[in-house]
Coordinates of C-alpha atoms and ligand atoms in Angstrom, one line a residue:
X1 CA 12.4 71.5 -38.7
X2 CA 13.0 69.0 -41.3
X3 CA 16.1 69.1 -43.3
X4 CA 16.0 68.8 -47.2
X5 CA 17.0 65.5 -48.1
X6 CA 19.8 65.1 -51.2
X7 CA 19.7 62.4 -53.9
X8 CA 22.8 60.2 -53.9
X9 CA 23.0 59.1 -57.5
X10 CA 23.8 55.2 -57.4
X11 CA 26.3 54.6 -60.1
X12 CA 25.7 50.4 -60.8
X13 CA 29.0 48.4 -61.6
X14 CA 28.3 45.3 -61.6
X15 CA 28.7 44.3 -64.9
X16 CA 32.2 45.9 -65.4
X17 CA 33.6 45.6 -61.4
X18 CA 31.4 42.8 -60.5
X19 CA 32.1 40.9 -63.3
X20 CA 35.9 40.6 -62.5
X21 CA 35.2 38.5 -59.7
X22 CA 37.4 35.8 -60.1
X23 CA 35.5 32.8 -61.6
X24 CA 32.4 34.7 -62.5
X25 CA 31.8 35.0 -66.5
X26 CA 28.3 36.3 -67.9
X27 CA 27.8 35.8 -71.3
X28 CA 26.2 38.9 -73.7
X29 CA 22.6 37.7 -73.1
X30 CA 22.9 37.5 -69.6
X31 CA 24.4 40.8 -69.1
X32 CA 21.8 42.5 -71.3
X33 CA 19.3 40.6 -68.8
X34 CA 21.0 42.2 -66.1
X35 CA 21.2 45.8 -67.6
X36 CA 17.4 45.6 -68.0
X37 CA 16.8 44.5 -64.4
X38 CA 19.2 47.4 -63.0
X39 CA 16.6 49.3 -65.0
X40 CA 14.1 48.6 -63.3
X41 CA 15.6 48.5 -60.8
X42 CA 16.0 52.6 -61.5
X43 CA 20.0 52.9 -61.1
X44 CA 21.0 56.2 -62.2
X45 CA 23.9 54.9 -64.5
X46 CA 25.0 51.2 -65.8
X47 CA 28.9 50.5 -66.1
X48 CA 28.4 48.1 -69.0
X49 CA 31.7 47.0 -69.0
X50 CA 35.4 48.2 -70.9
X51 CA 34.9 48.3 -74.1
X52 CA 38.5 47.9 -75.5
X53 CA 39.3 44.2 -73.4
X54 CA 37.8 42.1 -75.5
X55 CA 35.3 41.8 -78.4
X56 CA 32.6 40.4 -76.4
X57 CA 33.2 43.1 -73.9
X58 CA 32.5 45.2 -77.0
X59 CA 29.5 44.0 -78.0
X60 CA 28.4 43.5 -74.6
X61 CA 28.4 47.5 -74.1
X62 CA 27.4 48.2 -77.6
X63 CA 24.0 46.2 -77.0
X64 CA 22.8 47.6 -73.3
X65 CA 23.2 50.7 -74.7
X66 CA 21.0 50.2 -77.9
X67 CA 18.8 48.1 -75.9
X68 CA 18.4 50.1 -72.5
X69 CA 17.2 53.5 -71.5
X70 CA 19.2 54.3 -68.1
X71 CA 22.8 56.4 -68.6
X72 CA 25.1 53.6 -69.8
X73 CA 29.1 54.1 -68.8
X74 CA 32.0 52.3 -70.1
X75 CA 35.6 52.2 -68.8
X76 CA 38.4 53.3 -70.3
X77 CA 42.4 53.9 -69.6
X78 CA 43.9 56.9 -70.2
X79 CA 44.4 56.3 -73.6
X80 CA 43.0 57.2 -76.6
X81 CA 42.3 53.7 -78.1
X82 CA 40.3 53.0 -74.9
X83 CA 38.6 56.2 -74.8
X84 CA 37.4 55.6 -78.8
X85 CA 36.2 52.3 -77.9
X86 CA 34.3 53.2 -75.2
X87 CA 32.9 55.7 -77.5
X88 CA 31.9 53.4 -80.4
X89 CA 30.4 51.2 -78.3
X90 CA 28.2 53.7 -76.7
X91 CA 27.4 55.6 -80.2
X92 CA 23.6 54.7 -80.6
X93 CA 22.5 55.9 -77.3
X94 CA 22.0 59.7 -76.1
X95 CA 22.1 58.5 -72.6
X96 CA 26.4 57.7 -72.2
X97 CA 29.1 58.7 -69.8
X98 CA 32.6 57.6 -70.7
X99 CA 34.5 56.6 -67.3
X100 CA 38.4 57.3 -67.9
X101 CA 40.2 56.6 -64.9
X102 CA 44.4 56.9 -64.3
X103 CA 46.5 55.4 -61.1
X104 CA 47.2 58.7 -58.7
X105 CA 48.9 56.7 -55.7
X106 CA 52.7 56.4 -55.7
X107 CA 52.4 52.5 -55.0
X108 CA 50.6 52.3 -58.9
X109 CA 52.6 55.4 -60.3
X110 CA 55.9 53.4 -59.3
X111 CA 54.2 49.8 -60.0
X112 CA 52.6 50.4 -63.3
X113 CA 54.9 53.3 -64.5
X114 CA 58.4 52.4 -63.8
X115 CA 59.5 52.8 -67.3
X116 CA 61.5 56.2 -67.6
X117 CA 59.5 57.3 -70.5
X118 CA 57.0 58.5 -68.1
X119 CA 59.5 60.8 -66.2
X120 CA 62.9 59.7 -64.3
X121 CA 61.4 60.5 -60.7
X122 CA 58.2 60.4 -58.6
X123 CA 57.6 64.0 -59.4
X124 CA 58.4 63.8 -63.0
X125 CA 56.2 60.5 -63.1
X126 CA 53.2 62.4 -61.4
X127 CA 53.6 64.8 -63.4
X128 CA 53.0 62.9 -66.7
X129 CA 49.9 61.1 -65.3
X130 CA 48.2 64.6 -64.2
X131 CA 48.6 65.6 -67.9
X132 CA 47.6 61.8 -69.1
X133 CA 44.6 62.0 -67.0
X134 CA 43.3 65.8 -68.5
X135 CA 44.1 64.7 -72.3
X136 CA 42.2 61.7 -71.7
X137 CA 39.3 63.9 -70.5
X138 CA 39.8 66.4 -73.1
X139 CA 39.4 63.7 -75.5
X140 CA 36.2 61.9 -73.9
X141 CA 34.4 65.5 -73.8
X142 CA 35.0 65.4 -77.9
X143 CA 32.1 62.2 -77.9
X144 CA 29.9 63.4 -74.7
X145 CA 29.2 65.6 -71.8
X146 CA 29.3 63.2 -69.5
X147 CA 32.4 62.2 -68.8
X148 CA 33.5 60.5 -65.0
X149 CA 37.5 60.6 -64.1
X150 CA 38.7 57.9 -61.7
X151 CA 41.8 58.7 -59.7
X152 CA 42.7 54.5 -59.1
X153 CA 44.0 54.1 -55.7
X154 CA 42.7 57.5 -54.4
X155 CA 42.3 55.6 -51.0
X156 CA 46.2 55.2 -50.6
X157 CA 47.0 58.9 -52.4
X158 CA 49.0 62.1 -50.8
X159 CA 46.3 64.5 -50.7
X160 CA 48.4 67.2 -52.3
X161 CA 48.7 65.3 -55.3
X162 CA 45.0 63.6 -55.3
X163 CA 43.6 67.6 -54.8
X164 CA 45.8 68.4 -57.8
X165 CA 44.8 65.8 -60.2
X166 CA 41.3 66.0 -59.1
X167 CA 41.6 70.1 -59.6
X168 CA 42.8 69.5 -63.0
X169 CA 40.7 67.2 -64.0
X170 CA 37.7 69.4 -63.4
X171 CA 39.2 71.8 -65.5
X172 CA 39.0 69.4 -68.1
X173 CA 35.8 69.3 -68.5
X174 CA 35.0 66.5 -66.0
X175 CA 31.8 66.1 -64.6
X176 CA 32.0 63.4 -62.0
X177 CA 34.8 62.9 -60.2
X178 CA 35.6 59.2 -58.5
X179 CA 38.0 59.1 -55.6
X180 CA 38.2 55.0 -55.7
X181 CA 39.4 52.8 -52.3
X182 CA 40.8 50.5 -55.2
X183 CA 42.0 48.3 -52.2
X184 CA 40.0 49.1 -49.3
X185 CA 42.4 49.8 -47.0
X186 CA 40.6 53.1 -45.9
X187 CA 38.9 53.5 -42.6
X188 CA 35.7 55.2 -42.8
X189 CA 36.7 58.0 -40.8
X190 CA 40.5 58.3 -42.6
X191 CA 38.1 58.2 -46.0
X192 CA 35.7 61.1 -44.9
X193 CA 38.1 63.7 -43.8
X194 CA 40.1 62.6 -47.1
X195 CA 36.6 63.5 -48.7
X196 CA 36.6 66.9 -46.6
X197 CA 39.6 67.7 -47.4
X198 CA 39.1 67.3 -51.0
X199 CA 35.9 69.8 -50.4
X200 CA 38.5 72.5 -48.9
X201 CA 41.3 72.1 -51.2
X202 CA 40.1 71.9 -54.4
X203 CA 38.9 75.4 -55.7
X204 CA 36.3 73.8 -58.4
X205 CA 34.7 71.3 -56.5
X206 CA 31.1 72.2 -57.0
X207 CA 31.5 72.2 -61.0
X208 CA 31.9 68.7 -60.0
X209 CA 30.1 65.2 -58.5
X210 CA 32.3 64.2 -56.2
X211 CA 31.7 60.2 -56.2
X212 CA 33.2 57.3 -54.7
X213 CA 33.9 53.5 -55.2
X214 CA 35.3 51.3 -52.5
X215 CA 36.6 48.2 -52.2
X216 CA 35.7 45.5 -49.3
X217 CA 39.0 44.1 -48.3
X218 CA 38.6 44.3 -45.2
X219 CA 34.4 44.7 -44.8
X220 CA 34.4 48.4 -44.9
X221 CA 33.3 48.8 -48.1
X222 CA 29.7 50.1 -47.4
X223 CA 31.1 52.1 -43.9
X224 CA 32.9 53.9 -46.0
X225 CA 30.8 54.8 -48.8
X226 CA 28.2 56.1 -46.0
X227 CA 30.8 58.0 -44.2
X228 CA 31.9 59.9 -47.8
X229 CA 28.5 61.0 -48.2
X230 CA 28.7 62.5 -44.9
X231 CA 31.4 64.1 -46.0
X232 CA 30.1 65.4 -49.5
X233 CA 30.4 63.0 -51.8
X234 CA 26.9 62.4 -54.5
X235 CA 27.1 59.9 -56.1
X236 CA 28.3 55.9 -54.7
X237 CA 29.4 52.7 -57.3
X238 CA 27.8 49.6 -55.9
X239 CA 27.3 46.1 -57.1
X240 CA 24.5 43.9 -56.7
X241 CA 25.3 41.5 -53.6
X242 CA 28.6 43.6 -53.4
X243 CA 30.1 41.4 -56.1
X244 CA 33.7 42.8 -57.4
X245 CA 37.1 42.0 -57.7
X246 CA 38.9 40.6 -54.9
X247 CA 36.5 40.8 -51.8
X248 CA 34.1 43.0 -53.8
X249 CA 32.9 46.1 -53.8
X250 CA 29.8 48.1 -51.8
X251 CA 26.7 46.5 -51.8
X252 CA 23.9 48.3 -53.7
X253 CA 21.0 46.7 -51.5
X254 CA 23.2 47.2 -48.1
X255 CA 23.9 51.2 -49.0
X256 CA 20.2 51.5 -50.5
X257 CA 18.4 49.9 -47.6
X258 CA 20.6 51.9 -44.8
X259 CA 19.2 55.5 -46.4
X260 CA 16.2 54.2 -46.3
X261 CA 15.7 52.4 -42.9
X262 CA 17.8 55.3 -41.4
X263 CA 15.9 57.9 -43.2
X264 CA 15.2 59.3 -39.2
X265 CA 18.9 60.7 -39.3
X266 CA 19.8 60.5 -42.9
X267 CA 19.6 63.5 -44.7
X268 CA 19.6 61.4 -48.1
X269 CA 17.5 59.4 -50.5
X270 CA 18.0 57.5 -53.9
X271 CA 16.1 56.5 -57.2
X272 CA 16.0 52.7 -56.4
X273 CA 13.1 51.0 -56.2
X274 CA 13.8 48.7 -53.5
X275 CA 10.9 46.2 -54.5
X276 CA 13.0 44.9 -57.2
X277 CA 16.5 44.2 -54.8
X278 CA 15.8 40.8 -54.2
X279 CA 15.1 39.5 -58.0
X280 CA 18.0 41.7 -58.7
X281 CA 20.2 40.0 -56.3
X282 CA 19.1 36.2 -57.3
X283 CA 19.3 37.1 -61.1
X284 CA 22.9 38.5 -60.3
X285 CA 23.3 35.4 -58.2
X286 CA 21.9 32.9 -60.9
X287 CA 24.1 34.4 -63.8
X288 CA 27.3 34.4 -62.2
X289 CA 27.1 31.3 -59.9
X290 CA 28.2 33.2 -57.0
X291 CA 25.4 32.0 -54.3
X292 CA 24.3 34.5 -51.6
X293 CA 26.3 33.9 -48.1
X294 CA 22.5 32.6 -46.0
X295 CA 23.6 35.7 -43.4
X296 CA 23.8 38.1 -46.5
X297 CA 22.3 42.1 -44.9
X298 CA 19.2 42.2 -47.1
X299 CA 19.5 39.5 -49.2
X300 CA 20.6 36.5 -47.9
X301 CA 18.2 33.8 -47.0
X302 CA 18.1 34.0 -43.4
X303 CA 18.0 38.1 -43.3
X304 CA 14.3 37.8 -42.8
X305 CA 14.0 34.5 -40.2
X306 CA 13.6 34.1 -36.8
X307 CA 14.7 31.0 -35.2
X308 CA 14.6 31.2 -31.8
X309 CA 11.9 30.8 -29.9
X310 CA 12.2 34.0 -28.0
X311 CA 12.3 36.0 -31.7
X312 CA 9.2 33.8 -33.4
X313 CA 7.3 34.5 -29.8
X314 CA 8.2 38.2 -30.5
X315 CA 7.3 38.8 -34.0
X316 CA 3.6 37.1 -33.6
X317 CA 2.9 39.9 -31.1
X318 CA 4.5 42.3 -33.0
X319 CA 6.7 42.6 -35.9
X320 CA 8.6 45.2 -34.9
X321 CA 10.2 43.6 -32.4
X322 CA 13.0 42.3 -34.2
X323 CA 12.4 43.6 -37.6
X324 CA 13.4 46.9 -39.1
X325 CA 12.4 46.5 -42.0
X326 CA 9.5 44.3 -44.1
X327 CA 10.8 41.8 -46.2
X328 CA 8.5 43.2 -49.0
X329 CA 10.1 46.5 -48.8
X330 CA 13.2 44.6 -50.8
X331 CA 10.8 42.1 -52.8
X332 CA 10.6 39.0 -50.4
X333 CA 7.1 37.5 -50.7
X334 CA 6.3 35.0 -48.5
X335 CA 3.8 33.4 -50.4
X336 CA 4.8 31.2 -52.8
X337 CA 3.0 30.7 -56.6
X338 CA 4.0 26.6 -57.3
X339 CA 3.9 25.8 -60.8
X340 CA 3.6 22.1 -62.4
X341 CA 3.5 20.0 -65.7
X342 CA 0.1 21.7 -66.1
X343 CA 1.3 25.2 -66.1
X344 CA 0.9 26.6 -69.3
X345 CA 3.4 29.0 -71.2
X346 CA 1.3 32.1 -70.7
X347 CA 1.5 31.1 -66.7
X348 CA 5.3 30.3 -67.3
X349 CA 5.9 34.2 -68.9
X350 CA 3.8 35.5 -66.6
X351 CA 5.6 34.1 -63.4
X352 CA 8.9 34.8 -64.7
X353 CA 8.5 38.6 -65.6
X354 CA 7.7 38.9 -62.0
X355 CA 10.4 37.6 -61.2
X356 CA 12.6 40.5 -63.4
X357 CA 13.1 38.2 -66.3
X358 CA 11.5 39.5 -70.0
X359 CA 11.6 36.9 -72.6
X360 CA 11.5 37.0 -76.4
X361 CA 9.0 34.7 -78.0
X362 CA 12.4 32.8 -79.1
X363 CA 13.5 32.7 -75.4
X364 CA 9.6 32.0 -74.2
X365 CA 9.7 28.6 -76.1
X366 CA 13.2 27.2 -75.0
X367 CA 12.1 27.9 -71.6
X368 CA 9.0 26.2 -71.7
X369 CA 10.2 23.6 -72.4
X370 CA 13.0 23.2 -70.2
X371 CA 10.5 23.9 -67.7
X372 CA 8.4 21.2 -68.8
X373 CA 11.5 18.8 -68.3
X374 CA 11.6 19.8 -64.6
X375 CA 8.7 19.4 -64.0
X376 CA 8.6 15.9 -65.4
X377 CA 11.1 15.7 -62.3
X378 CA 10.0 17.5 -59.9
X379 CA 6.0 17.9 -59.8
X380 CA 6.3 21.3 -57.6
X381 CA 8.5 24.0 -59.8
X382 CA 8.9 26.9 -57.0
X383 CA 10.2 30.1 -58.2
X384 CA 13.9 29.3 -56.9
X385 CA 13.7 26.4 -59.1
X386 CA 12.9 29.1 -62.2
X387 CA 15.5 31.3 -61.0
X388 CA 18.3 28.5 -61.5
X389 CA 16.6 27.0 -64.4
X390 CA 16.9 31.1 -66.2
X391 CA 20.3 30.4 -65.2
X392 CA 21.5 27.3 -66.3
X393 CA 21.5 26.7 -70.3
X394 CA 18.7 27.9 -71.9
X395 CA 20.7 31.4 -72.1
X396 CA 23.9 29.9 -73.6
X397 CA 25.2 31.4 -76.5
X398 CA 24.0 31.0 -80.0
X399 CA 27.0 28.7 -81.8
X400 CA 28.0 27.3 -78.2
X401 CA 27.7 23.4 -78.3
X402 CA 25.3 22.1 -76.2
X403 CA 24.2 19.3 -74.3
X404 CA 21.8 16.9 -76.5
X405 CA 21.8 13.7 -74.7
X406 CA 23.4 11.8 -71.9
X407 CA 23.4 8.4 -70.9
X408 CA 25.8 7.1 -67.9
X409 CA 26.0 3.4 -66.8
X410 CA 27.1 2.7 -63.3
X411 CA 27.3 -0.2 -60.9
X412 CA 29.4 -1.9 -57.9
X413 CA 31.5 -3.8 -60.1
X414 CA 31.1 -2.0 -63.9
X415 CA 33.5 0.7 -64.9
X416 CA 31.8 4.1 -65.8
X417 CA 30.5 4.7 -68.9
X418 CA 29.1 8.0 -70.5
X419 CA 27.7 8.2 -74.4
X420 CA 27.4 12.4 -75.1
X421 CA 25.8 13.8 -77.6
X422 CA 26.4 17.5 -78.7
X423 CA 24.8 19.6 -80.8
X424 CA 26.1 23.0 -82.3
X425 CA 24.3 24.7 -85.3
X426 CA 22.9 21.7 -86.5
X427 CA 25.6 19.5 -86.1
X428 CA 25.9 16.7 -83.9
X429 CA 28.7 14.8 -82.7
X430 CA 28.4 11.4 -80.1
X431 CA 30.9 10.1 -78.4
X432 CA 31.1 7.0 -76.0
X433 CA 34.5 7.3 -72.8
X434 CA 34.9 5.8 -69.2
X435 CA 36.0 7.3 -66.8
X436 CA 37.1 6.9 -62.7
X437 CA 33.4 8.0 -61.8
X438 CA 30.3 8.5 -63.7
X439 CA 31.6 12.3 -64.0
X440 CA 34.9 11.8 -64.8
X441 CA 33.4 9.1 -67.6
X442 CA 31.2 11.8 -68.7
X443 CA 34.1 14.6 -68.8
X444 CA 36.0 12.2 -70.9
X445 CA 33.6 11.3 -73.5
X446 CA 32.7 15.6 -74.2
X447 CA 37.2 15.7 -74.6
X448 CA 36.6 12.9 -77.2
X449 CA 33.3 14.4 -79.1
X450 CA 35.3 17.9 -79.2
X451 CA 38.8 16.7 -79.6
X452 CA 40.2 18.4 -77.2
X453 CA 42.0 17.9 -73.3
X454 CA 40.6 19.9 -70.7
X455 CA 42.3 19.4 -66.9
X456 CA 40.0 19.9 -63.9
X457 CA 41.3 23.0 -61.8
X458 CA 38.4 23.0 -59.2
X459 CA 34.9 21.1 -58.8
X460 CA 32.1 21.2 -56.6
X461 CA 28.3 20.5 -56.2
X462 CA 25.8 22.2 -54.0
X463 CA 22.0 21.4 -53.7
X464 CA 20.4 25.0 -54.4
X465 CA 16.2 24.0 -53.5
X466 CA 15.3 21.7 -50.9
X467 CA 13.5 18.1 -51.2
X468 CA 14.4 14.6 -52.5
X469 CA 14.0 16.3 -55.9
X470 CA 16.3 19.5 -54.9
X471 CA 17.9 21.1 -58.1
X472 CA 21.7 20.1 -57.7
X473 CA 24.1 22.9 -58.9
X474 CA 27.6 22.0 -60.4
X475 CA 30.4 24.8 -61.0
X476 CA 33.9 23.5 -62.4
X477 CA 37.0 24.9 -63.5
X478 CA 38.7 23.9 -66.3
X479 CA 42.2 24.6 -68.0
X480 CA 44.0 24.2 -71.2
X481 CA 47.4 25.5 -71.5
X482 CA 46.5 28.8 -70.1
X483 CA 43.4 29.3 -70.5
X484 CA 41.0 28.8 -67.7
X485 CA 37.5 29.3 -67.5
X486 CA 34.4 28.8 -65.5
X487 CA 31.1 26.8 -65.9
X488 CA 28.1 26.3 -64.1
X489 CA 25.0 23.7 -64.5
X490 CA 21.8 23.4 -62.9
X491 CA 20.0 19.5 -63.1
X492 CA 17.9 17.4 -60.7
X493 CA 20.5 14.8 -61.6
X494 CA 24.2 15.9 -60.5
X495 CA 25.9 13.9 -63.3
X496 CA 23.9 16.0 -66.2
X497 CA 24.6 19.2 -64.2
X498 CA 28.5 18.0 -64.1
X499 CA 28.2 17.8 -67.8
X500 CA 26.6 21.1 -68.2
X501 CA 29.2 23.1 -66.3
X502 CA 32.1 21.1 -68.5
X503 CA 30.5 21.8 -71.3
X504 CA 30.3 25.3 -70.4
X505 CA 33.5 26.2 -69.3
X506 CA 35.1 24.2 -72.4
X507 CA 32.8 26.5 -74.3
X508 CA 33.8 29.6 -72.9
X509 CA 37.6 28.8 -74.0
X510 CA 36.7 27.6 -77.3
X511 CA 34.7 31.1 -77.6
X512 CA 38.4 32.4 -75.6
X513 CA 40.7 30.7 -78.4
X514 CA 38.5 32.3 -81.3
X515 CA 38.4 35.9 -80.1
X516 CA 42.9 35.6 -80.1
X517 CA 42.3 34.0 -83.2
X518 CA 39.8 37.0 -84.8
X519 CA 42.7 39.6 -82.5
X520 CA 45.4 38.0 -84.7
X521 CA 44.2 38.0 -87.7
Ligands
KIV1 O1 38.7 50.0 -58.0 C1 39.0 50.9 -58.8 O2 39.8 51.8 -58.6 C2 38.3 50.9 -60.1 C3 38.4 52.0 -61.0 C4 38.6 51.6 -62.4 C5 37.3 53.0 -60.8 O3 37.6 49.9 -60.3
ZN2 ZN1 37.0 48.8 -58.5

């Protein structure tokens, strides 16, 4: 007899966890873009971020929320300024959770809490973060139902304490309740009987979700998310291509795809539809300039090839052989649609909405013709080519400056030379610099046109499509005083691409530098 399979409710983090990678900054537009992909992607809830950080996190929230349908969540401390940002950022929609989340291990109690205002001893100290944690529920329930409590570092918490907090928290009103592996240090075992245990000790458990959120330090960040459901847990935080801070956090496709491949001894099912993982994953990828590992589970570009001879000779006879699952299943097509100079805009929107990306009119025409530059370069646009050119600059920020015009001279004997020309809101500025190398020439002349010093912290280039006339993709660090930032670039030509990442990353501080400034004032 067939056993009733349970929904596992797939809690999406990518734009708040995921987007503390180090080095990986989205910009408003692109996270919207991502919201609406996770969408369709049919996530049960969107973290859109925490609210209170910054302005643009703000406003970041505010618009996924107005703009998209899904639950949306935002993060907040254990405070009340947190919890009523979260909250005005999620006012328009009828579709919010607010996610307030409190450190429960004694490495974080004694770490973040030292100050004797928050009790002399351990005891005292937990003490004051059990009551923390239900006032900040008590308030969240004042703006929604929905309200999620974290207990941060659950994976390293006394069990007496965690099933206290937990209990308590509950009480409180709240109706999912996250027992993170903030480090993941857990073994999938250790986490599921810390999950059971959970089940038998705290008396209000079923007025509850019991979710979890682990960490991939060391790789066991899916493991254990699958062994917690085992155990009880309902609902799992994933990112797309298990992007998060540090190592990361559990992949959505790798947890998704396991339910569903498994589904012969998996009592379990989700709301994802898996068709839309892999323009999920290269949009994520795109955006962030994080590429895919090639030997990514799912995703990666070798998940669905067979080189040896023995494998190819198997999958002609019969696919099963060595695959256990169809590369369609997580949106791979095979066959590949090639646009050219001749493609026409409708052809251009048409392509690139099957490829998860929805443009405004506005957007539509920028696009266009950006695509009709590349293809001025390289004849044969294939749809990686489009995924890297949505990437690159055509979704920077209104008021950003942007790259007009470049012209480098090079030769055996010459020194460098770059002329830039910028444009921001009308305005443009030129400026002619050399440099060691043509980049370093071009680097130079963008300080000059903006007036500023930026120092190089980290540089490299990567061909992302194959060919003579691959796509070339730069990312760069840049620092000034300190503030660092991150910028990426996309170009046939590596030198334009170096100055499109610069210019990038100097924009992000410049946009940095205002926000303080706006703080301040
Ligand atoms: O890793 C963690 O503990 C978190 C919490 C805020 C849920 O990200
Ligand atoms: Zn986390």
């Amino acid at each position: 007899m067939s056993r009733k399979k349970e929904k596992i409710v797939i809690f999406d983090t990518t734009l708040r966890d995921g987007e503390q990678s180090p080095g990986a900054s989205l910009n408003i537009s692109e996270k919207v873009e991502i919201a609406r992909e996770l969408a369709r992607l049919n996530v049960d809830v969107i973290e859109a971020g925490f609210p209170v950080s910054s302005p643009a996190q703000f406003e970041a929230v505010q618009r996924i929320a107005d703009e998209v349908e899904t639950t949306i969540a935002a993060l907040a401390r254990a405070k009340e300024v947190d919890i009523k940002a979260a909250a005005d950022a999620l006012r328009n929609t009828p579709h919010k959770r607010i996610h307030t989340f409190s450190s429960t291990s004694d490495y974080h109690i004694l770490g973040k809490f030292g100050d004797d205002r928050y009790g002399k001893t351990l005891a005292e100290k937990r003490q004051t973060i059990l009551k923390m944690s239900v006032d900040a529920v008590q308030y969240a329930k004042t703006f929604c139902d929905d309200v999620e409590f974290s207990a941060e570092d659950a994976g390293r918490t006394d069990i007496g304490y965690l099933a206290d907090v937990v209990q308590a928290a509950i009480e409180a009103g709240a109706t999912t309740v996250n027992i993170p592996d903030t480090t993941g240090y857990t073994l999938p075992w250790e986490f599921a009987a810390k999950i059971e245990e959970l089940f038998k000790r705290v008396k209000n458990i079923d007025q509850t979700v019991i979710s979890v959120h682990c960490h991939n330090d060391l790789g066991l960040a899916v493991a254990n998310s699958l062994a917690a459901v085992q155990a009880g847990a309902r609902q799992v935080e994933v990112t797309v291509n298990g992007i998060g801070e540090r190592a990361g956090n559990a992949s959505l496709e790798e947890f998704v795809m396991i339910l569903n491949v498994r589904k012969d001894i998996l009592p379990f099912f989700t709301d994802v539809n898996t068709r839309e993982i892999y323009n999920a994953s290269r949009m994520v990828s795109s955006f962030t300039g994080f590429p895919v590992q090639p030997n990514k589970a799912i995703v990666g570009k070798n998940a669905f090839a067979h080189e040896s001879g023995i494998h190819q000779d198997g999958m002609l006879k019969s696919r099963s052989t060595y695959e256990i699952m169809k590369p369609e299943d997580v949106g791979v097509h095979r066959s590949k649609i090639i646009l050219g100079r001749h493609s026409g805009r409708h052809g251009l929107k048409v392509r690139l909405k099957e490829l998860g990306y929805h443009l405004s009119e506005d957007e539509l025409n920028k696009t266009y013709q950006a695509f009709l530059k590349l293809a001025d370069k390289k004849k044969e646009v294939y749809d990686e080519d489009l995924r890297f050119l949505m990437g690159d600059e055509i979704r920077g920020e209104e008021g950003f400056f942007k790259l007009e015009y470049l012209n480098v001279s090079i030769g055996t004997d010459a020194i460098p030379k770059a002329t830039v020309r910028l444009m921001k809101q009308g305005k443009t500025v030129e400026k002619s610099a050399e440099g060691d190398g043509p980049v370093d020439a071009v680097f130079n002349a963008i300080d000059q046109a903006l007036d500023m010093k930026y120092s190089i912290e980290d540089y490299q280039v990567r061909s992302v499509t194959s060919g003579r006339t691959a796509m070339g993709e730069v990312h760069v660090t840049v620092r000034n005083g300190t503030m660092e930032a991150h910028g990426r670039g996309v170009s046939t030509d590596i030198i334009e691409a170096s100055g499109k990442a610069y210019l990038q990353a100097v924009n992000m501080i410049v946009q940095k530098k205002n926000e303080l400034l706006k703080q301040g004032a």
